[in-house]
CSV table of N, CA, C and O in Angstrom, one decimal:
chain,number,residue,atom,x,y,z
A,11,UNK,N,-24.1,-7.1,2.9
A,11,UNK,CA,-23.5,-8.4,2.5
A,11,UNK,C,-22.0,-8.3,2.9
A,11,UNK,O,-21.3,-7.3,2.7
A,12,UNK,N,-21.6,-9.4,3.4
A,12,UNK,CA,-20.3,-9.5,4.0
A,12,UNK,C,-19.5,-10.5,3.0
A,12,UNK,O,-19.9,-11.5,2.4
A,13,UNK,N,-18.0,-9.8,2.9
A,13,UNK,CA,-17.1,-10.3,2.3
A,13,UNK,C,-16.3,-10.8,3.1
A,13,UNK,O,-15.9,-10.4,4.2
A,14,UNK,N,-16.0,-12.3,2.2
A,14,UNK,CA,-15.0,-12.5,3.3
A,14,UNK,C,-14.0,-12.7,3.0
A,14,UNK,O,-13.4,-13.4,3.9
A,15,UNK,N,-13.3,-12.5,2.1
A,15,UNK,CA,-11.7,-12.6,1.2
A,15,UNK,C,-11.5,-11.2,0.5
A,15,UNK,O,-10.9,-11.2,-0.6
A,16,UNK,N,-11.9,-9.9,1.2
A,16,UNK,CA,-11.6,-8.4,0.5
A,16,UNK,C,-9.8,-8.5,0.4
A,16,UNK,O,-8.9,-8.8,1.1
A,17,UNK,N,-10.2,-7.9,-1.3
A,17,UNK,CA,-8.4,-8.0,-1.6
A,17,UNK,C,-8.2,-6.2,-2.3
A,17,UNK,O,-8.9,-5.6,-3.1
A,18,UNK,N,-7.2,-5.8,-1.6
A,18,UNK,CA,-6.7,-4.6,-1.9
A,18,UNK,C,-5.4,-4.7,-3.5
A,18,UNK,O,-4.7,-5.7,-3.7
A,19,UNK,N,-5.5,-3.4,-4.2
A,19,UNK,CA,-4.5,-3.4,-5.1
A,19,UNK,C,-3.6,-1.9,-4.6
A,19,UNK,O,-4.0,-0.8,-4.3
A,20,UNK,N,-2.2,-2.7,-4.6
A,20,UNK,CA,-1.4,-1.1,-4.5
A,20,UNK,C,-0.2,-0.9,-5.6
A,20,UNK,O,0.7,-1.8,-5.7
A,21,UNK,N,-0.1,0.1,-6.2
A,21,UNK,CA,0.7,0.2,-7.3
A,21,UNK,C,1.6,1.5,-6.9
A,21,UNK,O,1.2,2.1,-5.9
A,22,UNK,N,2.7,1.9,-7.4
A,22,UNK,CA,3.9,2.5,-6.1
A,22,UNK,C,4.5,3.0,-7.5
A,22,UNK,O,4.7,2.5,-8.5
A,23,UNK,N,4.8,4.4,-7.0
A,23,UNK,CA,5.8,4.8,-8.3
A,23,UNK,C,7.2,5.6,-7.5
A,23,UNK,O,7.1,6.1,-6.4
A,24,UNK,N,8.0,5.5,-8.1
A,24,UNK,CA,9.2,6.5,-7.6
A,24,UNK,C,9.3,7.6,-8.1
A,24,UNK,O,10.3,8.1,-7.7
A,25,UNK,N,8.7,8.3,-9.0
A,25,UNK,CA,9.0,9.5,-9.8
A,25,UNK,C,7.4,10.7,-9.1
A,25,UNK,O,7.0,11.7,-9.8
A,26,UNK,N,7.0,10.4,-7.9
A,26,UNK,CA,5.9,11.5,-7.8
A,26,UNK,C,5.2,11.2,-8.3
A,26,UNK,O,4.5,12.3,-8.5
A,27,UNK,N,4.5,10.0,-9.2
A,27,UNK,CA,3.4,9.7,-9.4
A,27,UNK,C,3.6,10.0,-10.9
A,27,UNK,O,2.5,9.7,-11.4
A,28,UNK,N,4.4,10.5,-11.7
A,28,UNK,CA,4.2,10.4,-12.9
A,28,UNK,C,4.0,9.1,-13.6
A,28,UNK,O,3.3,9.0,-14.6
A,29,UNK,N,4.8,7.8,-13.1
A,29,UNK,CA,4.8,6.6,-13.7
A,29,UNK,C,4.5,5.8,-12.7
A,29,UNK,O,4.9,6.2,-11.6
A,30,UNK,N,3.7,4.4,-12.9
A,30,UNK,CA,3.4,3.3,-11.7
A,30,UNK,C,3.8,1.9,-12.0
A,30,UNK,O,3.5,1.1,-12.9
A,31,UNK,N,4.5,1.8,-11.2
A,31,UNK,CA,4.4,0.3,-11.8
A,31,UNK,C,3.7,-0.8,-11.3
A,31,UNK,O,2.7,-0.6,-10.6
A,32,UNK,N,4.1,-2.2,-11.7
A,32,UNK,CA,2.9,-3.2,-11.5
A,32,UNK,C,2.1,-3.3,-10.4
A,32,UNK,O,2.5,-3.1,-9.3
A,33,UNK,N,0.6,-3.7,-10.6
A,33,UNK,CA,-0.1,-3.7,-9.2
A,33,UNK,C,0.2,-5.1,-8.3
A,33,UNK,O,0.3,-6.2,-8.6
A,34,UNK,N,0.1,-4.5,-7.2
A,34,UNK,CA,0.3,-5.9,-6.2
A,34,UNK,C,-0.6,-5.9,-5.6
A,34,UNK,O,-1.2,-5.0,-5.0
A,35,UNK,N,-0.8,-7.1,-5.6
A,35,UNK,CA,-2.9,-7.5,-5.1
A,35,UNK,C,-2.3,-8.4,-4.0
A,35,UNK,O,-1.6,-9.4,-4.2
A,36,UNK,N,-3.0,-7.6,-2.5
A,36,UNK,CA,-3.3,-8.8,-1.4
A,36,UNK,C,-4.7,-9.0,-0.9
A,36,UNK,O,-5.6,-8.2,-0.8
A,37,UNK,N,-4.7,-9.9,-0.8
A,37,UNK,CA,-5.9,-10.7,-0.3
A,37,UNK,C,-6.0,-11.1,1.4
A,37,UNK,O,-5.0,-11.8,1.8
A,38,UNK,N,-6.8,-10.7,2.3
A,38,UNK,CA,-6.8,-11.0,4.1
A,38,UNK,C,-7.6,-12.2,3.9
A,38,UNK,O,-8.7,-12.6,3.4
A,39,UNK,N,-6.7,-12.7,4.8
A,39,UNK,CA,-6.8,-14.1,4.7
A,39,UNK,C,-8.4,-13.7,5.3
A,39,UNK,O,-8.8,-12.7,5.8
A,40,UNK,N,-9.3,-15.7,5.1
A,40,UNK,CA,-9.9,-15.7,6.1
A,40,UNK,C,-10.3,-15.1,7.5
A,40,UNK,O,-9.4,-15.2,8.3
A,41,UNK,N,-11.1,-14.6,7.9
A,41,UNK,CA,-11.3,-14.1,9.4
A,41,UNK,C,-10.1,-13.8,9.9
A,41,UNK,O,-9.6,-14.2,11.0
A,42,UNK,N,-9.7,-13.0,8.9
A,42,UNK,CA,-8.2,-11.6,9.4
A,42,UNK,C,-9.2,-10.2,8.9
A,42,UNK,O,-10.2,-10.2,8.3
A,43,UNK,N,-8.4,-9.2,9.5
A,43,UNK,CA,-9.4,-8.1,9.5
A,43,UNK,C,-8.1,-6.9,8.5
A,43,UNK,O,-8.4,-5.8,8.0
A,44,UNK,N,-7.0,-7.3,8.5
A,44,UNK,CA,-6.4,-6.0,7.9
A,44,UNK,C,-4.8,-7.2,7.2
A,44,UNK,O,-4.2,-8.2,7.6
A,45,UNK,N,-4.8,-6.3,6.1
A,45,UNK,CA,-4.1,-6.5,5.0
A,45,UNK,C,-2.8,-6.0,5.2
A,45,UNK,O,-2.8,-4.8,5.6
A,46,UNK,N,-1.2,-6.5,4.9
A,46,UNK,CA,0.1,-5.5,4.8
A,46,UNK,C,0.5,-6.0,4.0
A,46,UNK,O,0.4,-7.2,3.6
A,47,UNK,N,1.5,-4.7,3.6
A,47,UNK,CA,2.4,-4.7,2.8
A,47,UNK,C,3.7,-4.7,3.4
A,47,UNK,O,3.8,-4.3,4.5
A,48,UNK,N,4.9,-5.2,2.6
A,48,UNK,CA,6.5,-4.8,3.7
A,48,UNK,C,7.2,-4.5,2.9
A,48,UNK,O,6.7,-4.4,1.8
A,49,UNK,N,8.2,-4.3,2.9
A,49,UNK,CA,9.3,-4.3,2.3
A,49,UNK,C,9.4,-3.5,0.8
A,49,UNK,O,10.1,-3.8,-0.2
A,50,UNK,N,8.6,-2.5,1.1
A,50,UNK,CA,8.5,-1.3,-0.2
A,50,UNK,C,9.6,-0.5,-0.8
A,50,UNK,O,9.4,0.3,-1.8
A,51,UNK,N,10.7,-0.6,-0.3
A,51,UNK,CA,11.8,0.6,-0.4
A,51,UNK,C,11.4,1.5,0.2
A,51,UNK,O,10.3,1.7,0.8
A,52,UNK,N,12.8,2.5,-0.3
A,52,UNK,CA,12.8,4.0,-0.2
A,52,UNK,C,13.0,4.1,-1.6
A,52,UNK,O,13.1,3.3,-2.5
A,53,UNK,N,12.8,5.8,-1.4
A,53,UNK,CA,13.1,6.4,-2.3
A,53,UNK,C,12.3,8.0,-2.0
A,53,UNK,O,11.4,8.2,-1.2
A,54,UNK,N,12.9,9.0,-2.8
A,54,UNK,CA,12.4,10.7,-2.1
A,54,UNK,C,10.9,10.3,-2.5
A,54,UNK,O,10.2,9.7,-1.7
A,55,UNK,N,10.6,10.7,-3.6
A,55,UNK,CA,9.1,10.2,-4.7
A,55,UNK,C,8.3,9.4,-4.3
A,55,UNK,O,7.1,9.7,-4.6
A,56,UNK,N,8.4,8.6,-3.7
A,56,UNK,CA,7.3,7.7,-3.6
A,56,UNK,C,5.6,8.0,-3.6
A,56,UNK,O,4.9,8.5,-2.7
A,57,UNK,N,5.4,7.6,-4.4
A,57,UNK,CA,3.8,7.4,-4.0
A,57,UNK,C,3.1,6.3,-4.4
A,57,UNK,O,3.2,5.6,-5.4
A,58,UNK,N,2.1,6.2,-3.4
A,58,UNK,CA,1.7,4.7,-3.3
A,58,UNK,C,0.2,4.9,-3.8
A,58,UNK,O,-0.3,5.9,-3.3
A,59,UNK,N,-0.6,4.3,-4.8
A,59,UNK,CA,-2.0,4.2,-5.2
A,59,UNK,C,-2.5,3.0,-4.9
A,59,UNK,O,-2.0,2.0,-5.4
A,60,UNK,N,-3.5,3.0,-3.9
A,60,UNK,CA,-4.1,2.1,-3.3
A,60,UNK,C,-5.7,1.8,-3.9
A,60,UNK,O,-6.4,2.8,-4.1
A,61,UNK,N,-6.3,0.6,-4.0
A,61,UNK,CA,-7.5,0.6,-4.6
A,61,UNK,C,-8.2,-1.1,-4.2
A,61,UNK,O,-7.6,-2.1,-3.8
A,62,UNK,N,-9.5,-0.8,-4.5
A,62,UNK,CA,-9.9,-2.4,-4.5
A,62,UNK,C,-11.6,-1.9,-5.1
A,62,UNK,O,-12.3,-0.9,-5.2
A,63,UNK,N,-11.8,-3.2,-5.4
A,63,UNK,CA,-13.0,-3.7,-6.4
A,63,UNK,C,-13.8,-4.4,-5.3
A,63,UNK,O,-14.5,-5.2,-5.8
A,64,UNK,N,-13.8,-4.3,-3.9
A,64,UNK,CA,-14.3,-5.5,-3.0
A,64,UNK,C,-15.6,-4.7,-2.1
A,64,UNK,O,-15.2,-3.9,-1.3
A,65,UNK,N,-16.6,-4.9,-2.3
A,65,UNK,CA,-17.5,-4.3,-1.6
A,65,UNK,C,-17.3,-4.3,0.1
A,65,UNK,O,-18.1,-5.1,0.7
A,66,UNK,N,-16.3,-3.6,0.8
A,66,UNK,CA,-16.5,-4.3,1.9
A,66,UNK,C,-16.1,-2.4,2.4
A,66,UNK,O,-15.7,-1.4,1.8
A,67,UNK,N,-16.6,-2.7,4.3
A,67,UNK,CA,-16.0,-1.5,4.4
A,67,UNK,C,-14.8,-1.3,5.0
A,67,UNK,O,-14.3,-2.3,5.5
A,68,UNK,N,-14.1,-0.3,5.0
A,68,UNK,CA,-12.4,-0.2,5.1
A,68,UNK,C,-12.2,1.2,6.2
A,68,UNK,O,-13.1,2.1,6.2
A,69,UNK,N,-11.4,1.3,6.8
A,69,UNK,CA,-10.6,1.5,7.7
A,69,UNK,C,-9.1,1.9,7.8
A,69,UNK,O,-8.3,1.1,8.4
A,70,UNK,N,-8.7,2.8,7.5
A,70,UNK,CA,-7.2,3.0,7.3
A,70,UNK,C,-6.5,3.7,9.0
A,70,UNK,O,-6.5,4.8,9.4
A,71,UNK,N,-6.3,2.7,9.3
A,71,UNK,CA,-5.8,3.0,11.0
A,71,UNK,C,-4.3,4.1,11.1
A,71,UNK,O,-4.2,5.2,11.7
A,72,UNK,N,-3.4,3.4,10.3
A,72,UNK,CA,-2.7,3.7,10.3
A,72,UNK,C,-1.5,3.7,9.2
A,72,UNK,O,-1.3,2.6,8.5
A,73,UNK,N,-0.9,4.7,9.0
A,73,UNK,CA,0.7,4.4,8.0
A,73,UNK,C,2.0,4.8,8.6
A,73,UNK,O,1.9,5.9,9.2
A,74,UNK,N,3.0,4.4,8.5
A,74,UNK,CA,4.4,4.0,8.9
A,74,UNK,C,4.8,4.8,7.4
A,74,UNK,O,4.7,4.5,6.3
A,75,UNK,N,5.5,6.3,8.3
A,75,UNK,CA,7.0,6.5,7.2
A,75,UNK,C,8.1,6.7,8.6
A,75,UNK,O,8.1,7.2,9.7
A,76,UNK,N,9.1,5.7,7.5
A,76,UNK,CA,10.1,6.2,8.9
A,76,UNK,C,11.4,7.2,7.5
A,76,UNK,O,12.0,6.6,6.5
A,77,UNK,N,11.4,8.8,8.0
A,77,UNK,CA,12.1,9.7,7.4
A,77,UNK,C,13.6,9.6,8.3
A,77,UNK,O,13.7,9.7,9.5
A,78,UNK,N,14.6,9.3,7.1
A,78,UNK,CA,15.8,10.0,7.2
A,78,UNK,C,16.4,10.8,6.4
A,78,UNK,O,16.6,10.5,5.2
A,79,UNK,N,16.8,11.8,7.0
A,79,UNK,CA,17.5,13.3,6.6
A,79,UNK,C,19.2,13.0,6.6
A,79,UNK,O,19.9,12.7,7.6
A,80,UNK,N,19.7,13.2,5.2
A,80,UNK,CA,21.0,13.5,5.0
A,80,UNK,C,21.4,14.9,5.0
A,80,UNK,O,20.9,15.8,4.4
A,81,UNK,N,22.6,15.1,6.1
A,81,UNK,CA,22.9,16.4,6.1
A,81,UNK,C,23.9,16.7,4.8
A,81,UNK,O,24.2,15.7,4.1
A,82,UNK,N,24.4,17.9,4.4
A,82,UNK,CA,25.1,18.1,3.0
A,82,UNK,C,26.2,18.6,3.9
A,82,UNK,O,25.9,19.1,5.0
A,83,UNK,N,27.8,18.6,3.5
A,83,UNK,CA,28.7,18.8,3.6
A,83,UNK,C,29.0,20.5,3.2
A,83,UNK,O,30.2,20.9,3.2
């Protein structure tokens, strides 16, 4: 059975995953095939928990970190 409005939940913490905060639910549109997120911050900690309740099948192609290194004095 095919879905056709599969919505992902991702909830993001800055502390390594000890605390998360609120979930943000997207929804692909109509006869769209993949779901984004933007504009997440930085931060060292980050971790992102991704989830969904949508019977559909999934595909994780790809993820984007772009690392920058501060040198110390």
């Amino acid at each position: 059975e095919k879905t056709s409005n599969p919505s992902l939940t991702m909830r993001q913490s800055n502390d390594g995953g000890v605390t998360f905060g609120a979930d943000h639910t997207i929804t692909a549109p109509a006869g769209k095939s993949r779901a984004i997120w933007r504009q997440l911050g930085s931060g060292r900690d980050k971790v992102f928990e991704i989830s969904s309740q949508t019977a559909c099948l999934q595909a994780w192609a790809a993820a984007y970190v772009d690392v920058t290194t501060a040198s110390s004095l």
